[in-house]
Amino acid sequence: MKRAKIGGLGYYVPSRIVTNDDLAKLMNTSDEWIQERTGIKERRYIVPGEDTGANMAAKASRIAIERAGISPDDIDFIILGTLSPDMDFPGTGVLLQRELGLHNKGIGALDIRNQCSGFVYGLSIADQFIRTGMYKNILLVGVEIHSTGLEFNDRGRHISVIFGDGAGAAVIQVSDDEDKGILSTHLHADGSQAEELCTLNPGSVNSPRLAPEMIEDGSIFPHMNGRLVFKYAVQKFPEVIGEALTATGYKPEDIDLLIPHQANLRISEFVRRSLNLPEEKMYNNIQWYGNTTAASVPIALTEAWEKGLIKDNDLVCLAAFGSGFTWASALIRW
Ligand code: COA
């Protein structure tokens, strides 16, 4: 069976830069606290009336499609990961399809809800479709708009300082070289921890789904048990990377570049040290974009590729952990 590969990458982040000092004007926080606990210096927020999830996804996609050496018309399936769809339903995947002018072709568009692990989950889905021959050029996108759903006050400060907006895209195609491409994907979840990192409302279990009390009690904003998330993340990242290495017969030192979901610099550093990888073998850009959940892995992957940090034949490891809890890894021979 043929392997699937990433044939083209692209990303888009909004032009509006929000620094830690900007946030310190809205809540009791400081540049020092944010950098020390998370590594974040600044993040991007959408420009209202200009950026939408669908058009950010389309901007990232057009770059990825061009770099894959194909035209939008060649795309035969769309997979889109987001926890912040432009509207409650339908998903942003169909809006991206329309934005790219592909609606007349009627190609399928699948939205997935796996938060920070969304891109790696999507890569695994695309991998199966490509290897079975069902599709030839799958557009896989992670896109997120957090800035419109955060609480900019002291109650929300431990969450609001972390997240940012953006989009990353990849075109998944058949690999001509059977030794190259996606070597493995591993997907996991633990639903018993669902409420530890979630946005409860507006939820369909409530009638009405949205009420003024929900705004007042803050349940329309994300809730995060930061310490528990941290504890799980530093355990699950190395575990799922180890699973990928065991399944493919590689050792940590064989990894040329690790691209972890940009959750928190301290988490990533912990993972890097636990694998005994030197600094130059892990790519971080959380300093500039914050945590963009589903968009974080494809934005980081694209940037690393653009900087020439991924070379032909390199062994690249993607890994993610987030709300659900969900976690996942992918090993790619470039
Ligand atoms: N600015 C200043 N102080 C803040 C703050 C902010 N933005 N947010 C919280 N604090 C305060 C707390 O109120 C607390 O004060 P207290 O000691 O007076 O009660 C103190 O800082 C420590 O809070 P705590 O929540 O224990 O901090 P922490 O060391 O656990 O760091 C996180 C908080 C969120 C940075 C950390 O838990 C974390 O990174 N968790 C993982 C989060 C993550 O990666 N999420 C994404 C997963 S995909």
mmCIF file of C-alpha atoms and ligand atoms in Angstrom:
data_model
loop_
_atom_site.group_PDB
_atom_site.id
_atom_site.type_symbol
_atom_site.label_atom_id
_atom_site.label_comp_id
_atom_site.label_asym_id
_atom_site.label_seq_id
_atom_site.Cartn_x
_atom_site.Cartn_y
_atom_site.Cartn_z
ATOM 1 C CA MET A 1 0.000 0.000 0.000
ATOM 2 C CA LYS A 2 1.349 3.435 -0.937
ATOM 3 C CA ARG A 3 2.267 5.927 1.743
ATOM 4 C CA ALA A 4 0.775 9.390 2.150
ATOM 5 C CA LYS A 5 2.980 12.483 2.399
ATOM 6 C CA ILE A 6 2.645 16.160 3.137
ATOM 7 C CA GLY A 7 3.024 17.771 -0.292
ATOM 8 C CA GLY A 8 2.581 21.433 0.628
ATOM 9 C CA LEU A 9 2.282 23.624 3.731
ATOM 10 C CA GLY A 10 0.960 27.107 4.465
ATOM 11 C CA TYR A 11 -0.131 29.297 7.352
ATOM 12 C CA TYR A 12 -1.842 32.575 8.024
ATOM 13 C CA VAL A 13 -1.972 34.646 11.178
ATOM 14 C CA PRO A 14 -3.951 37.879 11.595
ATOM 15 C CA SER A 15 -2.043 41.157 11.401
ATOM 16 C CA ARG A 16 -3.098 42.359 14.880
ATOM 17 C CA ILE A 17 -0.309 41.747 17.411
ATOM 18 C CA VAL A 18 -1.316 41.690 21.083
ATOM 19 C CA THR A 19 1.578 41.818 23.546
ATOM 20 C CA ASN A 20 1.627 40.732 27.184
ATOM 21 C CA ASP A 21 1.747 44.420 28.146
ATOM 22 C CA ASP A 22 -1.447 44.998 26.129
ATOM 23 C CA LEU A 23 -3.185 42.292 28.207
ATOM 24 C CA ALA A 24 -1.786 43.721 31.444
ATOM 25 C CA LYS A 25 -3.882 46.838 30.741
ATOM 26 C CA LEU A 26 -7.049 44.697 30.820
ATOM 27 C CA MET A 27 -6.330 42.316 33.717
ATOM 28 C CA ASN A 28 -4.029 41.873 36.665
ATOM 29 C CA THR A 29 -1.124 40.163 34.923
ATOM 30 C CA SER A 30 2.374 40.993 33.737
ATOM 31 C CA ASP A 31 4.772 40.280 30.907
ATOM 32 C CA GLU A 32 7.072 38.639 33.456
ATOM 33 C CA TRP A 33 4.390 36.238 34.787
ATOM 34 C CA ILE A 34 3.217 35.221 31.322
ATOM 35 C CA GLN A 35 6.703 34.655 29.927
ATOM 36 C CA GLU A 36 7.897 32.764 32.976
ATOM 37 C CA ARG A 37 4.866 30.415 33.128
ATOM 38 C CA THR A 38 4.189 29.935 29.408
ATOM 39 C CA GLY A 39 7.015 31.369 27.270
ATOM 40 C CA ILE A 40 4.518 33.571 25.399
ATOM 41 C CA LYS A 41 5.593 37.113 24.439
ATOM 42 C CA GLU A 42 2.739 38.021 22.098
ATOM 43 C CA ARG A 43 -0.113 36.488 20.132
ATOM 44 C CA ARG A 44 -2.285 37.430 17.132
ATOM 45 C CA TYR A 45 -5.966 38.355 17.351
ATOM 46 C CA ILE A 46 -8.309 38.612 14.392
ATOM 47 C CA VAL A 47 -9.212 42.005 12.998
ATOM 48 C CA PRO A 48 -13.030 42.037 13.394
ATOM 49 C CA GLY A 49 -14.812 42.412 10.075
ATOM 50 C CA GLU A 50 -11.690 41.308 8.237
ATOM 51 C CA ASP A 51 -10.634 37.861 9.451
ATOM 52 C CA THR A 52 -12.936 34.855 9.762
ATOM 53 C CA GLY A 53 -12.085 31.223 10.427
ATOM 54 C CA ALA A 54 -12.992 30.340 6.846
ATOM 55 C CA ASN A 55 -10.967 33.084 5.214
ATOM 56 C CA MET A 56 -7.918 32.519 7.423
ATOM 57 C CA ALA A 57 -8.168 28.819 6.557
ATOM 58 C CA ALA A 58 -8.435 29.710 2.868
ATOM 59 C CA LYS A 59 -5.390 31.991 2.987
ATOM 60 C CA ALA A 60 -3.287 29.241 4.581
ATOM 61 C CA SER A 61 -4.737 26.678 2.154
ATOM 62 C CA ARG A 62 -3.927 28.639 -1.008
ATOM 63 C CA ILE A 63 -0.258 28.751 0.007
ATOM 64 C CA ALA A 64 -0.207 25.017 0.804
ATOM 65 C CA ILE A 65 -1.965 24.166 -2.479
ATOM 66 C CA GLU A 66 0.472 26.229 -4.552
ATOM 67 C CA ARG A 67 3.465 24.685 -2.788
ATOM 68 C CA ALA A 68 2.034 21.224 -3.468
ATOM 69 C CA GLY A 69 2.194 22.106 -7.168
ATOM 70 C CA ILE A 70 -1.530 21.665 -7.735
ATOM 71 C CA SER A 71 -4.527 23.966 -8.199
ATOM 72 C CA PRO A 72 -7.519 24.279 -5.844
ATOM 73 C CA ASP A 73 -9.539 22.269 -8.378
ATOM 74 C CA ASP A 74 -7.318 19.251 -7.711
ATOM 75 C CA ILE A 75 -8.418 19.071 -4.066
ATOM 76 C CA ASP A 76 -10.817 16.154 -3.693
ATOM 77 C CA PHE A 77 -11.538 16.254 0.064
ATOM 78 C CA ILE A 78 -11.304 18.718 2.949
ATOM 79 C CA ILE A 79 -10.634 17.943 6.607
ATOM 80 C CA LEU A 80 -10.830 20.872 9.004
ATOM 81 C CA GLY A 81 -10.055 20.879 12.715
ATOM 82 C CA THR A 82 -11.322 23.675 14.962
ATOM 83 C CA LEU A 83 -12.898 24.193 18.375
ATOM 84 C CA SER A 84 -14.111 27.641 17.355
ATOM 85 C CA PRO A 85 -16.257 27.271 14.226
ATOM 86 C CA ASP A 86 -17.451 30.489 12.550
ATOM 87 C CA MET A 87 -21.019 29.418 13.377
ATOM 88 C CA ASP A 88 -22.524 26.721 15.590
ATOM 89 C CA PHE A 89 -23.375 24.713 12.496
ATOM 90 C CA PRO A 90 -22.563 23.988 9.733
ATOM 91 C CA GLY A 91 -18.866 23.429 10.311
ATOM 92 C CA THR A 92 -16.132 25.668 8.951
ATOM 93 C CA GLY A 93 -15.063 22.957 6.475
ATOM 94 C CA VAL A 94 -17.937 23.741 4.109
ATOM 95 C CA LEU A 95 -17.273 27.471 4.484
ATOM 96 C CA LEU A 96 -13.662 26.869 3.499
ATOM 97 C CA GLN A 97 -14.849 24.838 0.515
ATOM 98 C CA ARG A 98 -17.011 27.801 -0.584
ATOM 99 C CA GLU A 99 -14.228 30.309 0.102
ATOM 100 C CA LEU A 100 -11.908 28.346 -2.196
ATOM 101 C CA GLY A 101 -14.593 28.281 -4.906
ATOM 102 C CA LEU A 102 -14.884 24.489 -4.724
ATOM 103 C CA HIS A 103 -18.609 24.325 -3.907
ATOM 104 C CA ASN A 104 -19.592 23.555 -7.510
ATOM 105 C CA LYS A 105 -17.412 20.462 -7.426
ATOM 106 C CA GLY A 106 -19.316 19.118 -4.439
ATOM 107 C CA ILE A 107 -16.234 17.632 -2.770
ATOM 108 C CA GLY A 108 -16.700 16.358 0.771
ATOM 109 C CA ALA A 109 -15.763 18.477 3.780
ATOM 110 C CA LEU A 110 -15.277 16.921 7.204
ATOM 111 C CA ASP A 111 -15.041 18.942 10.420
ATOM 112 C CA ILE A 112 -13.311 17.350 13.365
ATOM 113 C CA ARG A 113 -13.524 18.425 17.005
ATOM 114 C CA ASN A 114 -10.317 17.293 18.612
ATOM 115 C CA GLN A 115 -9.065 20.661 19.830
ATOM 116 C CA CYS A 116 -5.259 20.820 20.236
ATOM 117 C CA SER A 117 -4.889 17.324 18.752
ATOM 118 C CA GLY A 118 -7.098 18.207 15.769
ATOM 119 C CA PHE A 119 -4.369 18.496 13.164
ATOM 120 C CA VAL A 120 -2.686 15.200 14.088
ATOM 121 C CA TYR A 121 -6.068 13.441 14.245
ATOM 122 C CA GLY A 122 -6.853 14.938 10.821
ATOM 123 C CA LEU A 123 -3.507 13.799 9.458
ATOM 124 C CA SER A 124 -4.313 10.256 10.531
ATOM 125 C CA ILE A 125 -7.719 10.400 8.811
ATOM 126 C CA ALA A 126 -6.153 11.817 5.629
ATOM 127 C CA ASP A 127 -3.457 9.136 5.752
ATOM 128 C CA GLN A 128 -6.085 6.369 5.685
ATOM 129 C CA PHE A 129 -7.988 7.933 2.770
ATOM 130 C CA ILE A 130 -4.822 8.420 0.710
ATOM 131 C CA ARG A 131 -3.436 4.940 1.368
ATOM 132 C CA THR A 132 -6.682 3.241 0.391
ATOM 133 C CA GLY A 133 -6.773 5.290 -2.811
ATOM 134 C CA MET A 134 -10.070 6.972 -1.983
ATOM 135 C CA TYR A 135 -8.638 10.484 -2.494
ATOM 136 C CA LYS A 136 -5.531 11.948 -4.167
ATOM 137 C CA ASN A 137 -5.201 15.465 -2.752
ATOM 138 C CA ILE A 138 -6.665 16.119 0.679
ATOM 139 C CA LEU A 139 -6.645 19.608 2.141
ATOM 140 C CA LEU A 140 -6.090 19.404 5.894
ATOM 141 C CA VAL A 141 -6.522 22.593 7.920
ATOM 142 C CA GLY A 142 -6.350 23.613 11.560
ATOM 143 C CA VAL A 143 -7.880 27.014 12.278
ATOM 144 C CA GLU A 144 -8.769 28.804 15.471
ATOM 145 C CA ILE A 145 -10.264 32.076 16.675
ATOM 146 C CA HIS A 146 -9.862 32.315 20.431
ATOM 147 C CA SER A 147 -9.827 36.074 20.887
ATOM 148 C CA THR A 148 -13.603 36.499 20.584
ATOM 149 C CA GLY A 149 -14.248 33.838 23.242
ATOM 150 C CA LEU A 150 -11.953 34.870 26.078
ATOM 151 C CA GLU A 151 -12.629 36.755 29.247
ATOM 152 C CA PHE A 152 -10.378 39.792 29.499
ATOM 153 C CA ASN A 153 -10.534 40.264 33.272
ATOM 154 C CA ASP A 154 -8.954 38.802 36.403
ATOM 155 C CA ARG A 155 -11.336 35.828 36.501
ATOM 156 C CA GLY A 156 -10.159 34.627 33.088
ATOM 157 C CA ARG A 157 -6.529 35.707 33.277
ATOM 158 C CA HIS A 158 -4.958 32.237 33.659
ATOM 159 C CA ILE A 159 -6.580 31.195 30.353
ATOM 160 C CA SER A 160 -6.869 34.379 28.317
ATOM 161 C CA VAL A 161 -3.126 35.045 28.294
ATOM 162 C CA ILE A 162 -2.421 31.654 26.689
ATOM 163 C CA PHE A 163 -4.503 31.522 23.524
ATOM 164 C CA GLY A 164 -4.162 33.134 20.084
ATOM 165 C CA ASP A 165 -5.720 33.046 16.606
ATOM 166 C CA GLY A 166 -4.417 31.626 13.323
ATOM 167 C CA ALA A 167 -4.601 28.940 10.654
ATOM 168 C CA GLY A 168 -2.295 26.290 9.207
ATOM 169 C CA ALA A 169 -2.848 24.029 6.200
ATOM 170 C CA ALA A 170 -1.322 20.985 4.537
ATOM 171 C CA VAL A 171 -1.997 19.103 1.319
ATOM 172 C CA ILE A 172 -1.806 15.343 1.828
ATOM 173 C CA GLN A 173 -0.932 13.331 -1.281
ATOM 174 C CA VAL A 174 0.409 9.948 -2.360
ATOM 175 C CA SER A 175 4.152 9.618 -1.798
ATOM 176 C CA ASP A 176 6.099 8.535 -4.901
ATOM 177 C CA ASP A 177 8.854 7.139 -2.705
ATOM 178 C CA GLU A 178 7.583 4.250 -0.589
ATOM 179 C CA ASP A 179 10.194 4.884 2.126
ATOM 180 C CA LYS A 180 9.005 8.463 2.623
ATOM 181 C CA GLY A 181 5.846 9.998 3.975
ATOM 182 C CA ILE A 182 3.680 9.340 7.019
ATOM 183 C CA LEU A 183 5.168 6.341 8.840
ATOM 184 C CA SER A 184 2.768 6.197 11.777
ATOM 185 C CA THR A 185 -0.076 7.939 13.567
ATOM 186 C CA HIS A 186 -1.356 7.178 17.059
ATOM 187 C CA LEU A 187 -4.527 8.689 18.493
ATOM 188 C CA HIS A 188 -5.775 8.649 22.085
ATOM 189 C CA ALA A 189 -8.426 10.169 24.318
ATOM 190 C CA ASP A 190 -9.586 10.094 27.944
ATOM 191 C CA GLY A 191 -13.124 11.438 28.179
ATOM 192 C CA SER A 192 -13.178 11.196 31.967
ATOM 193 C CA GLN A 193 -11.274 14.509 32.018
ATOM 194 C CA ALA A 194 -13.587 16.347 29.581
ATOM 195 C CA GLU A 195 -14.660 19.046 32.045
ATOM 196 C CA GLU A 196 -11.084 19.896 33.094
ATOM 197 C CA LEU A 197 -10.513 21.887 29.890
ATOM 198 C CA CYS A 198 -13.753 22.895 28.241
ATOM 199 C CA THR A 199 -16.309 25.566 27.452
ATOM 200 C CA LEU A 200 -19.584 24.414 29.031
ATOM 201 C CA ASN A 201 -22.026 26.839 27.469
ATOM 202 C CA PRO A 202 -23.928 27.396 25.281
ATOM 203 C CA GLY A 203 -24.441 23.637 25.406
ATOM 204 C CA SER A 204 -27.383 21.677 24.024
ATOM 205 C CA VAL A 205 -28.020 20.075 27.428
ATOM 206 C CA ASN A 206 -29.372 23.419 28.636
ATOM 207 C CA SER A 207 -32.684 24.914 27.679
ATOM 208 C CA PRO A 208 -32.348 27.646 26.661
ATOM 209 C CA ARG A 209 -28.829 27.003 25.494
ATOM 210 C CA LEU A 210 -27.748 30.534 26.240
ATOM 211 C CA ALA A 211 -28.968 32.599 29.199
ATOM 212 C CA PRO A 212 -27.684 35.813 30.816
ATOM 213 C CA GLU A 213 -26.550 33.834 33.929
ATOM 214 C CA MET A 214 -24.087 31.928 31.771
ATOM 215 C CA ILE A 215 -22.397 35.145 30.781
ATOM 216 C CA GLU A 216 -22.358 36.306 34.399
ATOM 217 C CA ASP A 217 -21.006 33.047 35.856
ATOM 218 C CA GLY A 218 -18.381 32.841 33.099
ATOM 219 C CA SER A 219 -19.469 29.413 31.797
ATOM 220 C CA ILE A 220 -19.494 30.696 28.196
ATOM 221 C CA PHE A 221 -15.726 31.155 28.546
ATOM 222 C CA PRO A 222 -13.138 28.366 28.586
ATOM 223 C CA HIS A 223 -12.505 26.637 31.897
ATOM 224 C CA MET A 224 -9.095 25.072 32.510
ATOM 225 C CA ASN A 225 -7.639 23.165 35.422
ATOM 226 C CA GLY A 226 -4.138 24.357 34.497
ATOM 227 C CA ARG A 227 -2.192 22.210 36.941
ATOM 228 C CA LEU A 228 -4.008 19.004 35.956
ATOM 229 C CA VAL A 229 -3.600 19.782 32.238
ATOM 230 C CA PHE A 230 0.094 20.337 32.846
ATOM 231 C CA LYS A 231 0.416 17.055 34.765
ATOM 232 C CA TYR A 232 -1.282 15.004 32.051
ATOM 233 C CA ALA A 233 0.496 16.780 29.193
ATOM 234 C CA VAL A 234 4.011 16.072 30.480
ATOM 235 C CA GLN A 235 3.056 12.407 30.824
ATOM 236 C CA LYS A 236 1.105 11.884 27.585
ATOM 237 C CA PHE A 237 3.418 13.741 25.174
ATOM 238 C CA PRO A 238 6.444 11.472 25.858
ATOM 239 C CA GLU A 239 4.175 8.407 26.007
ATOM 240 C CA VAL A 240 2.627 8.932 22.573
ATOM 241 C CA ILE A 241 5.969 9.904 21.001
ATOM 242 C CA GLY A 242 7.450 6.729 22.490
ATOM 243 C CA GLU A 243 4.582 4.762 20.986
ATOM 244 C CA ALA A 244 5.387 6.167 17.522
ATOM 245 C CA LEU A 245 9.081 5.306 17.898
ATOM 246 C CA THR A 246 8.381 1.769 19.113
ATOM 247 C CA ALA A 247 5.911 1.127 16.284
ATOM 248 C CA THR A 248 8.426 2.225 13.639
ATOM 249 C CA GLY A 249 11.605 0.865 15.207
ATOM 250 C CA TYR A 250 13.263 4.236 15.838
ATOM 251 C CA LYS A 251 14.892 5.741 18.916
ATOM 252 C CA PRO A 252 14.497 9.297 20.267
ATOM 253 C CA GLU A 253 17.927 10.235 18.892
ATOM 254 C CA ASP A 254 16.730 9.339 15.365
ATOM 255 C CA ILE A 255 14.250 12.249 15.449
ATOM 256 C CA ASP A 256 15.576 15.182 13.391
ATOM 257 C CA LEU A 257 12.838 17.611 14.390
ATOM 258 C CA LEU A 258 10.112 17.408 17.020
ATOM 259 C CA ILE A 259 7.164 19.734 16.506
ATOM 260 C CA PRO A 260 4.991 19.615 19.593
ATOM 261 C CA HIS A 261 1.621 21.313 19.845
ATOM 262 C CA GLN A 262 2.488 24.760 21.195
ATOM 263 C CA ALA A 263 0.658 24.455 24.522
ATOM 264 C CA ASN A 264 3.205 25.946 26.836
ATOM 265 C CA LEU A 265 6.973 26.329 26.495
ATOM 266 C CA ARG A 266 7.525 24.696 29.884
ATOM 267 C CA ILE A 267 5.586 21.604 28.788
ATOM 268 C CA SER A 268 7.526 21.396 25.510
ATOM 269 C CA GLU A 269 10.857 21.816 27.288
ATOM 270 C CA PHE A 270 9.920 19.064 29.737
ATOM 271 C CA VAL A 271 9.095 16.751 26.818
ATOM 272 C CA ARG A 272 12.325 17.606 24.991
ATOM 273 C CA ARG A 273 14.419 16.882 28.072
ATOM 274 C CA SER A 274 12.596 13.640 28.815
ATOM 275 C CA LEU A 275 13.502 12.454 25.280
ATOM 276 C CA ASN A 276 17.055 13.730 25.730
ATOM 277 C CA LEU A 277 16.802 15.811 22.546
ATOM 278 C CA PRO A 278 19.102 18.817 22.050
ATOM 279 C CA GLU A 279 17.433 22.232 21.810
ATOM 280 C CA GLU A 280 17.876 22.477 18.040
ATOM 281 C CA LYS A 281 15.788 19.335 17.515
ATOM 282 C CA MET A 282 12.567 20.915 18.769
ATOM 283 C CA TYR A 283 10.716 23.772 17.088
ATOM 284 C CA ASN A 284 8.890 26.361 19.207
ATOM 285 C CA ASN A 285 6.992 29.442 18.128
ATOM 286 C CA ILE A 286 4.579 29.826 21.048
ATOM 287 C CA GLN A 287 6.534 32.995 21.929
ATOM 288 C CA TRP A 288 4.933 34.759 18.937
ATOM 289 C CA TYR A 289 1.518 33.170 18.510
ATOM 290 C CA GLY A 290 0.500 31.735 21.890
ATOM 291 C CA ASN A 291 -1.477 28.503 21.865
ATOM 292 C CA THR A 292 -3.577 28.363 18.676
ATOM 293 C CA THR A 293 -4.956 24.850 19.470
ATOM 294 C CA ALA A 294 -5.786 23.050 16.174
ATOM 295 C CA ALA A 295 -3.713 25.558 14.181
ATOM 296 C CA SER A 296 -0.592 25.293 16.314
ATOM 297 C CA VAL A 297 1.032 22.185 14.801
ATOM 298 C CA PRO A 298 0.524 23.189 11.136
ATOM 299 C CA ILE A 299 1.677 26.783 11.783
ATOM 300 C CA ALA A 300 4.827 25.519 13.547
ATOM 301 C CA LEU A 301 5.427 22.842 10.907
ATOM 302 C CA THR A 302 5.116 25.381 8.095
ATOM 303 C CA GLU A 303 7.415 27.892 9.791
ATOM 304 C CA ALA A 304 10.027 25.223 10.484
ATOM 305 C CA TRP A 305 9.861 24.105 6.850
ATOM 306 C CA GLU A 306 10.094 27.710 5.587
ATOM 307 C CA LYS A 307 13.197 28.251 7.737
ATOM 308 C CA GLY A 308 14.876 25.243 6.138
ATOM 309 C CA LEU A 309 14.825 23.268 9.377
ATOM 310 C CA ILE A 310 13.207 20.277 7.661
ATOM 311 C CA LYS A 311 15.382 18.675 5.003
ATOM 312 C CA ASP A 312 14.835 15.846 2.587
ATOM 313 C CA ASN A 313 14.819 12.480 4.379
ATOM 314 C CA ASP A 314 14.523 14.029 7.876
ATOM 315 C CA LEU A 315 12.513 12.173 10.510
ATOM 316 C CA VAL A 316 9.893 14.623 11.762
ATOM 317 C CA CYS A 317 7.737 13.922 14.795
ATOM 318 C CA LEU A 318 4.453 15.738 15.448
ATOM 319 C CA ALA A 319 2.800 15.412 18.843
ATOM 320 C CA ALA A 320 -0.201 17.004 20.508
ATOM 321 C CA PHE A 321 -2.163 17.006 23.744
ATOM 322 C CA GLY A 322 -5.253 18.946 24.699
ATOM 323 C CA SER A 323 -8.884 19.203 25.688
ATOM 324 C CA GLY A 324 -10.834 15.965 25.797
ATOM 325 C CA PHE A 325 -8.317 14.964 26.976
ATOM 326 C CA THR A 326 -6.969 13.918 23.581
ATOM 327 C CA TRP A 327 -3.401 13.251 22.529
ATOM 328 C CA ALA A 328 -1.734 12.022 19.356
ATOM 329 C CA SER A 329 1.526 11.647 17.457
ATOM 330 C CA ALA A 330 2.692 11.251 13.872
ATOM 331 C CA LEU A 331 6.082 10.228 12.558
ATOM 332 C CA ILE A 332 6.987 11.408 9.068
ATOM 333 C CA ARG A 333 9.986 10.611 6.870
ATOM 334 C CA TRP A 334 10.262 13.848 4.843
HETATM 335 N N1 COA B 1 -1.125 36.671 35.635
HETATM 336 C C1 COA B 1 -0.696 36.749 36.908
HETATM 337 N N2 COA B 1 -1.019 35.860 37.849
HETATM 338 C C2 COA B 1 -1.805 34.830 37.484
HETATM 339 C C3 COA B 1 -2.288 34.681 36.164
HETATM 340 C C4 COA B 1 -1.932 35.670 35.235
HETATM 341 N N3 COA B 1 -2.323 35.618 33.939
HETATM 342 N N4 COA B 1 -3.043 33.580 36.110
HETATM 343 C C5 COA B 1 -3.040 33.020 37.330
HETATM 344 N N5 COA B 1 -2.290 33.792 38.159
HETATM 345 C C6 COA B 1 -1.994 33.577 39.575
HETATM 346 C C7 COA B 1 -2.987 32.679 40.275
HETATM 347 O O1 COA B 1 -4.131 33.400 40.659
HETATM 348 C C8 COA B 1 -2.186 32.185 41.435
HETATM 349 O O2 COA B 1 -2.171 33.184 42.428
HETATM 350 P P1 COA B 1 -2.197 32.804 43.992
HETATM 351 O O3 COA B 1 -0.944 32.001 44.220
HETATM 352 O O4 COA B 1 -2.210 34.129 44.650
HETATM 353 O O5 COA B 1 -3.444 32.001 44.190
HETATM 354 C C9 COA B 1 -0.771 32.074 40.877
HETATM 355 O O6 COA B 1 -0.744 32.888 39.698
HETATM 356 C C10 COA B 1 -0.407 30.663 40.509
HETATM 357 O O7 COA B 1 -1.506 30.099 39.811
HETATM 358 P P2 COA B 1 -1.485 28.642 39.240
HETATM 359 O O8 COA B 1 -2.721 28.389 38.472
HETATM 360 O O9 COA B 1 -1.160 27.693 40.362
HETATM 361 O O10 COA B 1 -0.235 28.787 38.289
HETATM 362 P P3 COA B 1 0.546 27.690 37.513
HETATM 363 O O11 COA B 1 1.955 27.729 37.938
HETATM 364 O O12 COA B 1 -0.151 26.379 37.508
HETATM 365 O O13 COA B 1 0.493 28.318 36.049
HETATM 366 C C11 COA B 1 -0.637 27.909 34.013
HETATM 367 C C12 COA B 1 -0.743 28.469 35.409
HETATM 368 C C13 COA B 1 -2.005 28.004 33.349
HETATM 369 C C14 COA B 1 0.374 28.729 33.222
HETATM 370 C C15 COA B 1 -0.162 26.425 34.113
HETATM 371 O O14 COA B 1 -0.973 25.718 34.996
HETATM 372 C C16 COA B 1 -0.141 25.736 32.812
HETATM 373 O O15 COA B 1 0.639 26.084 31.938
HETATM 374 N N6 COA B 1 -0.989 24.705 32.615
HETATM 375 C C17 COA B 1 -1.100 24.050 31.363
HETATM 376 C C18 COA B 1 -1.979 24.880 30.499
HETATM 377 C C19 COA B 1 -1.966 24.468 29.066
HETATM 378 O O16 COA B 1 -0.953 24.108 28.527
HETATM 379 N N7 COA B 1 -3.128 24.559 28.439
HETATM 380 C C20 COA B 1 -3.287 24.243 27.099
HETATM 381 C C21 COA B 1 -3.368 22.797 26.933
HETATM 382 S S1 COA B 1 -3.604 22.406 25.284
#
